[in-house]
């Protein structure tokens, strides 16, 4: 648990990608912690959240889209539209 909490505070690109992956974890607590960490983070998480739209786990992709909406990430709109239009359902 302590390791996960530490991972959620690391300001590195690989750690942001990991947080996005945690959005699909079987632990609801870890999903919530990851979501909260991504929402509270600054613009440095935008690339990881946009990549999350293409995640093979549809739960991760959906939660990434929700984060984009909640954070109002304007630069993610083209990726979001493309995903909605052409993504797998």
PDB file of N, CA and C in Angstrom:
ATOM      1  N   UNK A   1       0.829  -1.197   0.000  1.00  0.00           N
ATOM      2  CA  UNK A   1       0.000   0.000   0.000  1.00  0.00           C
ATOM      3  C   UNK A   1       0.875   1.264   0.000  1.00  0.00           C
ATOM      4  N   UNK A   2       1.910   1.237   0.815  1.00  0.00           N
ATOM      5  CA  UNK A   2       2.809   2.386   0.904  1.00  0.00           C
ATOM      6  C   UNK A   2       3.508   2.620  -0.439  1.00  0.00           C
ATOM      7  N   UNK A   3       3.856   1.535  -1.127  1.00  0.00           N
ATOM      8  CA  UNK A   3       4.511   1.645  -2.434  1.00  0.00           C
ATOM      9  C   UNK A   3       3.576   2.331  -3.429  1.00  0.00           C
ATOM     10  N   UNK A   4       2.322   1.931  -3.421  1.00  0.00           N
ATOM     11  CA  UNK A   4       1.348   2.519  -4.336  1.00  0.00           C
ATOM     12  C   UNK A   4       1.168   4.003  -4.035  1.00  0.00           C
ATOM     13  N   UNK A   5       1.051   4.348  -2.778  1.00  0.00           N
ATOM     14  CA  UNK A   5       0.906   5.755  -2.399  1.00  0.00           C
ATOM     15  C   UNK A   5       2.099   6.570  -2.880  1.00  0.00           C
ATOM     16  N   UNK A   6       3.290   5.998  -2.779  1.00  0.00           N
ATOM     17  CA  UNK A   6       4.485   6.680  -3.262  1.00  0.00           C
ATOM     18  C   UNK A   6       4.446   6.829  -4.774  1.00  0.00           C
ATOM     19  N   UNK A   7       4.048   5.771  -5.478  1.00  0.00           N
ATOM     20  CA  UNK A   7       3.956   5.835  -6.944  1.00  0.00           C
ATOM     21  C   UNK A   7       3.003   6.931  -7.404  1.00  0.00           C
ATOM     22  N   UNK A   8       1.955   7.159  -6.630  1.00  0.00           N
ATOM     23  CA  UNK A   8       0.959   8.161  -7.012  1.00  0.00           C
ATOM     24  C   UNK A   8       1.471   9.594  -6.843  1.00  0.00           C
ATOM     25  N   UNK A   9       2.636   9.757  -6.248  1.00  0.00           N
ATOM     26  CA  UNK A   9       3.178  11.103  -6.047  1.00  0.00           C
ATOM     27  C   UNK A   9       4.385  11.411  -6.935  1.00  0.00           C
ATOM     28  N   UNK A  10       4.860  10.436  -7.690  1.00  0.00           N
ATOM     29  CA  UNK A  10       6.060  10.636  -8.514  1.00  0.00           C
ATOM     30  C   UNK A  10       5.705  11.461  -9.747  1.00  0.00           C
ATOM     31  N   UNK A  11       6.380  12.601  -9.943  1.00  0.00           N
ATOM     32  CA  UNK A  11       6.063  13.475 -11.082  1.00  0.00           C
ATOM     33  C   UNK A  11       6.861  13.130 -12.344  1.00  0.00           C
ATOM     34  N   UNK A  12       6.695  11.918 -12.826  1.00  0.00           N
ATOM     35  CA  UNK A  12       7.403  11.459 -14.025  1.00  0.00           C
ATOM     36  C   UNK A  12       6.388  10.914 -15.019  1.00  0.00           C
ATOM     37  N   UNK A  13       6.713  10.988 -16.317  1.00  0.00           N
ATOM     38  CA  UNK A  13       5.785  10.528 -17.350  1.00  0.00           C
ATOM     39  C   UNK A  13       5.401   9.067 -17.164  1.00  0.00           C
ATOM     40  N   UNK A  14       6.383   8.217 -16.853  1.00  0.00           N
ATOM     41  CA  UNK A  14       6.073   6.793 -16.678  1.00  0.00           C
ATOM     42  C   UNK A  14       5.116   6.579 -15.517  1.00  0.00           C
ATOM     43  N   UNK A  15       5.203   7.416 -14.501  1.00  0.00           N
ATOM     44  CA  UNK A  15       4.317   7.285 -13.342  1.00  0.00           C
ATOM     45  C   UNK A  15       2.899   7.733 -13.692  1.00  0.00           C
ATOM     46  N   UNK A  16       2.775   8.738 -14.570  1.00  0.00           N
ATOM     47  CA  UNK A  16       1.437   9.159 -15.009  1.00  0.00           C
ATOM     48  C   UNK A  16       0.781   8.042 -15.811  1.00  0.00           C
ATOM     49  N   UNK A  17       1.561   7.387 -16.663  1.00  0.00           N
ATOM     50  CA  UNK A  17       1.039   6.250 -17.431  1.00  0.00           C
ATOM     51  C   UNK A  17       0.581   5.135 -16.486  1.00  0.00           C
ATOM     52  N   UNK A  18       1.347   4.911 -15.440  1.00  0.00           N
ATOM     53  CA  UNK A  18       1.000   3.882 -14.467  1.00  0.00           C
ATOM     54  C   UNK A  18      -0.305   4.228 -13.757  1.00  0.00           C
ATOM     55  N   UNK A  19      -0.465   5.505 -13.423  1.00  0.00           N
ATOM     56  CA  UNK A  19      -1.718   5.942 -12.779  1.00  0.00           C
ATOM     57  C   UNK A  19      -2.907   5.673 -13.687  1.00  0.00           C
ATOM     58  N   UNK A  20      -2.745   5.951 -14.973  1.00  0.00           N
ATOM     59  CA  UNK A  20      -3.829   5.681 -15.922  1.00  0.00           C
ATOM     60  C   UNK A  20      -4.126   4.181 -15.935  1.00  0.00           C
ATOM     61  N   UNK A  21      -3.099   3.349 -15.955  1.00  0.00           N
ATOM     62  CA  UNK A  21      -3.318   1.898 -15.917  1.00  0.00           C
ATOM     63  C   UNK A  21      -4.056   1.474 -14.650  1.00  0.00           C
ATOM     64  N   UNK A  22      -3.764   2.119 -13.537  1.00  0.00           N
ATOM     65  CA  UNK A  22      -4.431   1.798 -12.274  1.00  0.00           C
ATOM     66  C   UNK A  22      -5.934   2.074 -12.326  1.00  0.00           C
ATOM     67  N   UNK A  23      -6.382   2.876 -13.278  1.00  0.00           N
ATOM     68  CA  UNK A  23      -7.819   3.161 -13.403  1.00  0.00           C
ATOM     69  C   UNK A  23      -8.612   1.887 -13.704  1.00  0.00           C
ATOM     70  N   UNK A  24      -7.946   0.856 -14.202  1.00  0.00           N
ATOM     71  CA  UNK A  24      -8.607  -0.400 -14.509  1.00  0.00           C
ATOM     72  C   UNK A  24      -8.308  -1.502 -13.510  1.00  0.00           C
ATOM     73  N   UNK A  25      -7.690  -1.156 -12.396  1.00  0.00           N
ATOM     74  CA  UNK A  25      -7.330  -2.165 -11.404  1.00  0.00           C
ATOM     75  C   UNK A  25      -8.578  -2.765 -10.760  1.00  0.00           C
ATOM     76  N   UNK A  26      -8.450  -3.977 -10.256  1.00  0.00           N
ATOM     77  CA  UNK A  26      -9.584  -4.637  -9.598  1.00  0.00           C
ATOM     78  C   UNK A  26      -9.910  -4.000  -8.245  1.00  0.00           C
ATOM     79  N   UNK A  27      -8.976  -3.245  -7.691  1.00  0.00           N
ATOM     80  CA  UNK A  27      -9.204  -2.560  -6.421  1.00  0.00           C
ATOM     81  C   UNK A  27      -9.868  -1.208  -6.666  1.00  0.00           C
ATOM     82  N   UNK A  28     -11.077  -1.060  -6.180  1.00  0.00           N
ATOM     83  CA  UNK A  28     -11.791   0.212  -6.320  1.00  0.00           C
ATOM     84  C   UNK A  28     -11.032   1.337  -5.625  1.00  0.00           C
ATOM     85  N   UNK A  29     -10.411   1.000  -4.506  1.00  0.00           N
ATOM     86  CA  UNK A  29      -9.633   2.005  -3.772  1.00  0.00           C
ATOM     87  C   UNK A  29      -8.473   2.530  -4.620  1.00  0.00           C
ATOM     88  N   UNK A  30      -7.767   1.636  -5.287  1.00  0.00           N
ATOM     89  CA  UNK A  30      -6.642   2.045  -6.132  1.00  0.00           C
ATOM     90  C   UNK A  30      -7.148   2.848  -7.332  1.00  0.00           C
ATOM     91  N   UNK A  31      -8.269   2.443  -7.898  1.00  0.00           N
ATOM     92  CA  UNK A  31      -8.866   3.211  -9.003  1.00  0.00           C
ATOM     93  C   UNK A  31      -9.160   4.639  -8.554  1.00  0.00           C
ATOM     94  N   UNK A  32      -9.766   4.772  -7.393  1.00  0.00           N
ATOM     95  CA  UNK A  32     -10.136   6.093  -6.866  1.00  0.00           C
ATOM     96  C   UNK A  32      -8.903   6.934  -6.559  1.00  0.00           C
ATOM     97  N   UNK A  33      -7.906   6.317  -5.947  1.00  0.00           N
ATOM     98  CA  UNK A  33      -6.670   7.050  -5.636  1.00  0.00           C
ATOM     99  C   UNK A  33      -5.993   7.532  -6.917  1.00  0.00           C
ATOM    100  N   UNK A  34      -5.965   6.688  -7.919  1.00  0.00           N
ATOM    101  CA  UNK A  34      -5.334   7.050  -9.191  1.00  0.00           C
ATOM    102  C   UNK A  34      -6.107   8.166  -9.871  1.00  0.00           C
ATOM    103  N   UNK A  35      -7.417   8.023  -9.892  1.00  0.00           N
ATOM    104  CA  UNK A  35      -8.269   9.054 -10.493  1.00  0.00           C
ATOM    105  C   UNK A  35      -8.054  10.399  -9.798  1.00  0.00           C
ATOM    106  N   UNK A  36      -8.083  10.386  -8.483  1.00  0.00           N
ATOM    107  CA  UNK A  36      -7.897  11.625  -7.721  1.00  0.00           C
ATOM    108  C   UNK A  36      -6.523  12.236  -7.994  1.00  0.00           C
ATOM    109  N   UNK A  37      -5.481  11.392  -8.053  1.00  0.00           N
ATOM    110  CA  UNK A  37      -4.130  11.891  -8.324  1.00  0.00           C
ATOM    111  C   UNK A  37      -4.046  12.515  -9.713  1.00  0.00           C
ATOM    112  N   UNK A  38      -4.703  11.904 -10.697  1.00  0.00           N
ATOM    113  CA  UNK A  38      -4.686  12.459 -12.060  1.00  0.00           C
ATOM    114  C   UNK A  38      -5.463  13.765 -12.138  1.00  0.00           C
ATOM    115  N   UNK A  39      -6.564  13.837 -11.434  1.00  0.00           N
ATOM    116  CA  UNK A  39      -7.377  15.065 -11.451  1.00  0.00           C
ATOM    117  C   UNK A  39      -6.645  16.204 -10.747  1.00  0.00           C
ATOM    118  N   UNK A  40      -5.974  15.899  -9.662  1.00  0.00           N
ATOM    119  CA  UNK A  40      -5.280  16.941  -8.901  1.00  0.00           C
ATOM    120  C   UNK A  40      -3.978  17.395  -9.555  1.00  0.00           C
ATOM    121  N   UNK A  41      -3.420  16.560 -10.416  1.00  0.00           N
ATOM    122  CA  UNK A  41      -2.152  16.898 -11.065  1.00  0.00           C
ATOM    123  C   UNK A  41      -2.358  18.018 -12.080  1.00  0.00           C
ATOM    124  N   UNK A  42      -1.264  18.606 -12.473  1.00  0.00           N
ATOM    125  CA  UNK A  42      -1.298  19.690 -13.444  1.00  0.00           C
ATOM    126  C   UNK A  42      -1.316  19.189 -14.874  1.00  0.00           C
ATOM    127  N   UNK A  43      -0.995  20.084 -15.795  1.00  0.00           N
ATOM    128  CA  UNK A  43      -1.061  19.752 -17.215  1.00  0.00           C
ATOM    129  C   UNK A  43      -0.071  18.678 -17.663  1.00  0.00           C
ATOM    130  N   UNK A  44       0.888  18.343 -16.828  1.00  0.00           N
ATOM    131  CA  UNK A  44       1.870  17.328 -17.197  1.00  0.00           C
ATOM    132  C   UNK A  44       1.240  15.939 -17.371  1.00  0.00           C
ATOM    133  N   UNK A  45       0.028  15.722 -16.851  1.00  0.00           N
ATOM    134  CA  UNK A  45      -0.621  14.407 -16.991  1.00  0.00           C
ATOM    135  C   UNK A  45      -1.443  14.281 -18.270  1.00  0.00           C
ATOM    136  N   UNK A  46      -1.606  15.374 -18.991  1.00  0.00           N
ATOM    137  CA  UNK A  46      -2.467  15.367 -20.179  1.00  0.00           C
ATOM    138  C   UNK A  46      -2.075  14.283 -21.193  1.00  0.00           C
ATOM    139  N   UNK A  47      -0.797  14.154 -21.570  1.00  0.00           N
ATOM    140  CA  UNK A  47      -0.463  13.095 -22.538  1.00  0.00           C
ATOM    141  C   UNK A  47      -0.850  11.692 -22.064  1.00  0.00           C
ATOM    142  N   UNK A  48      -0.655  11.401 -20.793  1.00  0.00           N
ATOM    143  CA  UNK A  48      -0.995  10.074 -20.270  1.00  0.00           C
ATOM    144  C   UNK A  48      -2.500   9.842 -20.294  1.00  0.00           C
ATOM    145  N   UNK A  49      -3.266  10.858 -19.956  1.00  0.00           N
ATOM    146  CA  UNK A  49      -4.724  10.720 -19.955  1.00  0.00           C
ATOM    147  C   UNK A  49      -5.239  10.552 -21.387  1.00  0.00           C
ATOM    148  N   UNK A  50      -4.665  11.288 -22.323  1.00  0.00           N
ATOM    149  CA  UNK A  50      -5.062  11.137 -23.731  1.00  0.00           C
ATOM    150  C   UNK A  50      -4.722   9.728 -24.222  1.00  0.00           C
ATOM    151  N   UNK A  51      -3.542   9.232 -23.868  1.00  0.00           N
ATOM    152  CA  UNK A  51      -3.185   7.852 -24.240  1.00  0.00           C
ATOM    153  C   UNK A  51      -4.168   6.856 -23.638  1.00  0.00           C
ATOM    154  N   UNK A  52      -4.684   7.190 -22.475  1.00  0.00           N
ATOM    155  CA  UNK A  52      -5.640   6.313 -21.806  1.00  0.00           C
ATOM    156  C   UNK A  52      -6.911   6.089 -22.608  1.00  0.00           C
ATOM    157  N   UNK A  53      -7.243   7.017 -23.492  1.00  0.00           N
ATOM    158  CA  UNK A  53      -8.429   6.854 -24.341  1.00  0.00           C
ATOM    159  C   UNK A  53      -8.302   5.632 -25.248  1.00  0.00           C
ATOM    160  N   UNK A  54      -7.065   5.259 -25.586  1.00  0.00           N
ATOM    161  CA  UNK A  54      -6.822   4.132 -26.490  1.00  0.00           C
ATOM    162  C   UNK A  54      -6.459   2.855 -25.729  1.00  0.00           C
ATOM    163  N   UNK A  55      -6.622   2.876 -24.434  1.00  0.00           N
ATOM    164  CA  UNK A  55      -6.251   1.716 -23.611  1.00  0.00           C
ATOM    165  C   UNK A  55      -7.114   0.514 -24.004  1.00  0.00           C
ATOM    166  N   UNK A  56      -6.527  -0.683 -24.052  1.00  0.00           N
ATOM    167  CA  UNK A  56      -7.305  -1.876 -24.421  1.00  0.00           C
ATOM    168  C   UNK A  56      -8.410  -2.229 -23.421  1.00  0.00           C
ATOM    169  N   UNK A  57      -8.259  -1.778 -22.181  1.00  0.00           N
ATOM    170  CA  UNK A  57      -9.304  -1.994 -21.174  1.00  0.00           C
ATOM    171  C   UNK A  57     -10.313  -0.854 -21.307  1.00  0.00           C
ATOM    172  N   UNK A  58     -11.529  -1.177 -21.695  1.00  0.00           N
ATOM    173  CA  UNK A  58     -12.536  -0.134 -21.930  1.00  0.00           C
ATOM    174  C   UNK A  58     -12.873   0.659 -20.668  1.00  0.00           C
ATOM    175  N   UNK A  59     -12.708   0.049 -19.478  1.00  0.00           N
ATOM    176  CA  UNK A  59     -12.937   0.784 -18.233  1.00  0.00           C
ATOM    177  C   UNK A  59     -11.911   1.904 -18.079  1.00  0.00           C
ATOM    178  N   UNK A  60     -10.668   1.608 -18.415  1.00  0.00           N
ATOM    179  CA  UNK A  60      -9.614   2.627 -18.342  1.00  0.00           C
ATOM    180  C   UNK A  60      -9.919   3.745 -19.328  1.00  0.00           C
ATOM    181  N   UNK A  61     -10.282   3.383 -20.552  1.00  0.00           N
ATOM    182  CA  UNK A  61     -10.590   4.382 -21.575  1.00  0.00           C
ATOM    183  C   UNK A  61     -11.757   5.268 -21.141  1.00  0.00           C
ATOM    184  N   UNK A  62     -12.785   4.659 -20.564  1.00  0.00           N
ATOM    185  CA  UNK A  62     -13.936   5.432 -20.103  1.00  0.00           C
ATOM    186  C   UNK A  62     -13.547   6.382 -18.978  1.00  0.00           C
ATOM    187  N   UNK A  63     -12.768   5.892 -18.043  1.00  0.00           N
ATOM    188  CA  UNK A  63     -12.361   6.742 -16.919  1.00  0.00           C
ATOM    189  C   UNK A  63     -11.418   7.853 -17.375  1.00  0.00           C
ATOM    190  N   UNK A  64     -10.588   7.568 -18.371  1.00  0.00           N
ATOM    191  CA  UNK A  64      -9.736   8.624 -18.930  1.00  0.00           C
ATOM    192  C   UNK A  64     -10.606   9.708 -19.564  1.00  0.00           C
ATOM    193  N   UNK A  65     -11.642   9.302 -20.280  1.00  0.00           N
ATOM    194  CA  UNK A  65     -12.563  10.272 -20.887  1.00  0.00           C
ATOM    195  C   UNK A  65     -13.263  11.102 -19.812  1.00  0.00           C
ATOM    196  N   UNK A  66     -13.647  10.470 -18.724  1.00  0.00           N
ATOM    197  CA  UNK A  66     -14.282  11.200 -17.619  1.00  0.00           C
ATOM    198  C   UNK A  66     -13.329  12.223 -17.009  1.00  0.00           C
ATOM    199  N   UNK A  67     -12.062  11.843 -16.872  1.00  0.00           N
ATOM    200  CA  UNK A  67     -11.061  12.764 -16.321  1.00  0.00           C
ATOM    201  C   UNK A  67     -10.871  13.946 -17.265  1.00  0.00           C
ATOM    202  N   UNK A  68     -10.844  13.680 -18.572  1.00  0.00           N
ATOM    203  CA  UNK A  68     -10.716  14.759 -19.554  1.00  0.00           C
ATOM    204  C   UNK A  68     -11.870  15.742 -19.392  1.00  0.00           C
ATOM    205  N   UNK A  69     -13.066  15.217 -19.217  1.00  0.00           N
ATOM    206  CA  UNK A  69     -14.225  16.089 -19.023  1.00  0.00           C
ATOM    207  C   UNK A  69     -14.161  16.860 -17.722  1.00  0.00           C
ATOM    208  N   UNK A  70     -13.797  16.182 -16.668  1.00  0.00           N
ATOM    209  CA  UNK A  70     -13.744  16.836 -15.363  1.00  0.00           C
ATOM    210  C   UNK A  70     -12.665  17.914 -15.302  1.00  0.00           C
ATOM    211  N   UNK A  71     -11.513  17.622 -15.919  1.00  0.00           N
ATOM    212  CA  UNK A  71     -10.421  18.605 -15.926  1.00  0.00           C
ATOM    213  C   UNK A  71     -10.586  19.636 -17.050  1.00  0.00           C
ATOM    214  N   UNK A  72     -11.567  19.394 -17.920  1.00  0.00           N
ATOM    215  CA  UNK A  72     -11.816  20.275 -19.071  1.00  0.00           C
ATOM    216  C   UNK A  72     -10.540  20.469 -19.889  1.00  0.00           C
ATOM    217  N   UNK A  73      -9.971  19.347 -20.321  1.00  0.00           N
ATOM    218  CA  UNK A  73      -8.731  19.366 -21.092  1.00  0.00           C
ATOM    219  C   UNK A  73      -9.078  19.634 -22.558  1.00  0.00           C
ATOM    220  N   UNK A  74      -9.043  20.884 -22.934  1.00  0.00           N
ATOM    221  CA  UNK A  74      -9.439  21.309 -24.277  1.00  0.00           C
ATOM    222  C   UNK A  74      -8.603  20.638 -25.359  1.00  0.00           C
ATOM    223  N   UNK A  75      -7.294  20.508 -25.129  1.00  0.00           N
ATOM    224  CA  UNK A  75      -6.428  19.936 -26.160  1.00  0.00           C
ATOM    225  C   UNK A  75      -6.681  18.442 -26.385  1.00  0.00           C
ATOM    226  N   UNK A  76      -7.492  17.823 -25.530  1.00  0.00           N
ATOM    227  CA  UNK A  76      -7.820  16.401 -25.691  1.00  0.00           C
ATOM    228  C   UNK A  76      -9.072  16.187 -26.539  1.00  0.00           C
ATOM    229  N   UNK A  77      -9.775  17.250 -26.869  1.00  0.00           N
ATOM    230  CA  UNK A  77     -11.042  17.110 -27.595  1.00  0.00           C
ATOM    231  C   UNK A  77     -10.884  16.373 -28.924  1.00  0.00           C
ATOM    232  N   UNK A  78      -9.883  16.692 -29.761  1.00  0.00           N
ATOM    233  CA  UNK A  78      -9.752  15.927 -31.017  1.00  0.00           C
ATOM    234  C   UNK A  78      -9.558  14.424 -30.781  1.00  0.00           C
ATOM    235  N   UNK A  79      -8.746  14.064 -29.798  1.00  0.00           N
ATOM    236  CA  UNK A  79      -8.535  12.650 -29.484  1.00  0.00           C
ATOM    237  C   UNK A  79      -9.810  12.008 -28.951  1.00  0.00           C
ATOM    238  N   UNK A  80     -10.542  12.742 -28.155  1.00  0.00           N
ATOM    239  CA  UNK A  80     -11.790  12.236 -27.601  1.00  0.00           C
ATOM    240  C   UNK A  80     -12.815  11.999 -28.712  1.00  0.00           C
ATOM    241  N   UNK A  81     -12.927  12.933 -29.634  1.00  0.00           N
ATOM    242  CA  UNK A  81     -13.857  12.784 -30.757  1.00  0.00           C
ATOM    243  C   UNK A  81     -13.463  11.596 -31.623  1.00  0.00           C
ATOM    244  N   UNK A  82     -12.171  11.474 -31.920  1.00  0.00           N
ATOM    245  CA  UNK A  82     -11.697  10.350 -32.730  1.00  0.00           C
ATOM    246  C   UNK A  82     -12.008   9.024 -32.045  1.00  0.00           C
ATOM    247  N   UNK A  83     -11.775   8.964 -30.744  1.00  0.00           N
ATOM    248  CA  UNK A  83     -12.047   7.740 -29.996  1.00  0.00           C
ATOM    249  C   UNK A  83     -13.534   7.411 -30.012  1.00  0.00           C
ATOM    250  N   UNK A  84     -14.361   8.416 -29.815  1.00  0.00           N
ATOM    251  CA  UNK A  84     -15.807   8.181 -29.812  1.00  0.00           C
ATOM    252  C   UNK A  84     -16.295   7.742 -31.200  1.00  0.00           C
ATOM    253  N   UNK A  85     -15.692   8.311 -32.228  1.00  0.00           N
ATOM    254  CA  UNK A  85     -16.142   8.017 -33.587  1.00  0.00           C
ATOM    255  C   UNK A  85     -15.622   6.676 -34.097  1.00  0.00           C
ATOM    256  N   UNK A  86     -14.352   6.364 -33.826  1.00  0.00           N
ATOM    257  CA  UNK A  86     -13.725   5.196 -34.427  1.00  0.00           C
ATOM    258  C   UNK A  86     -13.304   4.103 -33.447  1.00  0.00           C
ATOM    259  N   UNK A  87     -13.401   4.388 -32.152  1.00  0.00           N
ATOM    260  CA  UNK A  87     -12.959   3.410 -31.160  1.00  0.00           C
ATOM    261  C   UNK A  87     -13.831   2.179 -31.127  1.00  0.00           C
ATOM    262  N   UNK A  88     -13.279   1.113 -30.558  1.00  0.00           N
ATOM    263  CA  UNK A  88     -14.060  -0.119 -30.432  1.00  0.00           C
ATOM    264  C   UNK A  88     -15.088   0.058 -29.336  1.00  0.00           C
ATOM    265  N   UNK A  89     -16.175  -0.635 -29.488  1.00  0.00           N
ATOM    266  CA  UNK A  89     -17.254  -0.520 -28.498  1.00  0.00           C
ATOM    267  C   UNK A  89     -17.504  -1.848 -27.857  1.00  0.00           C
TER     268      UNK A  89
END
